[in-house]
């Protein structure tokens, strides 16, 4: 079944330094970020859990 036209399209953001990916659909419950949390709703002082770089070093990439 195809997603509804009005359903939210989640994005995936990838760290340019270590290739860690943040998937909005999955969130990061272990970090206190609920599934469905948009990238723009993550605090600006959040850092990559793998290499400790800032949000500005992430780029949006096409989701699967």
GROMACS .gro file of C-alpha atoms in nm:
model
   64
    1UNK     CA    1   0.000   0.000   0.000
    2UNK     CA    2   0.138   0.342  -0.097
    3UNK     CA    3   0.165   0.613   0.171
    4UNK     CA    4  -0.111   0.871   0.178
    5UNK     CA    5  -0.031   1.200   0.007
    6UNK     CA    6  -0.087   1.389   0.332
    7UNK     CA    7   0.125   1.156   0.547
    8UNK     CA    8   0.454   1.301   0.675
    9UNK     CA    9   0.763   1.215   0.476
   10UNK     CA   10   1.049   1.142   0.709
   11UNK     CA   11   1.405   1.225   0.615
   12UNK     CA   12   1.744   1.075   0.692
   13UNK     CA   13   2.037   1.295   0.793
   14UNK     CA   14   2.395   1.169   0.762
   15UNK     CA   15   2.709   1.290   0.937
   16UNK     CA   16   2.966   1.405   0.683
   17UNK     CA   17   3.252   1.301   0.910
   18UNK     CA   18   3.166   0.948   1.022
   19UNK     CA   19   2.856   0.853   0.813
   20UNK     CA   20   2.632   0.805   1.120
   21UNK     CA   21   2.269   0.837   1.008
   22UNK     CA   22   1.975   0.988   1.194
   23UNK     CA   23   1.642   0.858   1.062
   24UNK     CA   24   1.350   1.080   1.162
   25UNK     CA   25   1.108   0.786   1.141
   26UNK     CA   26   1.310   0.580   1.391
   27UNK     CA   27   1.437   0.858   1.617
   28UNK     CA   28   1.691   0.760   1.882
   29UNK     CA   29   1.496   0.636   2.185
   30UNK     CA   30   1.823   0.544   2.361
   31UNK     CA   31   1.915   0.916   2.344
   32UNK     CA   32   1.568   1.034   2.447
   33UNK     CA   33   1.462   1.124   2.090
   34UNK     CA   34   1.124   0.972   2.010
   35UNK     CA   35   1.044   0.810   1.673
   36UNK     CA   36   0.901   1.072   1.438
   37UNK     CA   37   1.114   1.356   1.576
   38UNK     CA   38   1.206   1.594   1.295
   39UNK     CA   39   1.568   1.701   1.252
   40UNK     CA   40   1.477   2.065   1.313
   41UNK     CA   41   1.323   1.968   1.650
   42UNK     CA   42   1.648   1.820   1.782
   43UNK     CA   43   1.831   2.075   2.000
   44UNK     CA   44   2.103   2.276   1.825
   45UNK     CA   45   2.358   2.163   2.085
   46UNK     CA   46   2.297   1.794   2.003
   47UNK     CA   47   2.612   1.613   1.886
   48UNK     CA   48   2.673   1.302   1.678
   49UNK     CA   49   2.684   1.001   1.913
   50UNK     CA   50   2.965   0.842   1.710
   51UNK     CA   51   3.209   1.129   1.648
   52UNK     CA   52   3.077   1.421   1.860
   53UNK     CA   53   3.044   1.665   1.570
   54UNK     CA   54   2.761   1.919   1.562
   55UNK     CA   55   2.432   1.915   1.370
   56UNK     CA   56   2.575   2.151   1.107
   57UNK     CA   57   2.798   1.867   0.983
   58UNK     CA   58   2.496   1.657   0.880
   59UNK     CA   59   2.343   1.651   0.534
   60UNK     CA   60   2.000   1.528   0.431
   61UNK     CA   61   2.006   1.223   0.206
   62UNK     CA   62   1.735   1.035   0.025
   63UNK     CA   63   1.545   0.792   0.244
   64UNK     CA   64   1.533   0.431   0.130
   0.00000   0.00000   0.00000
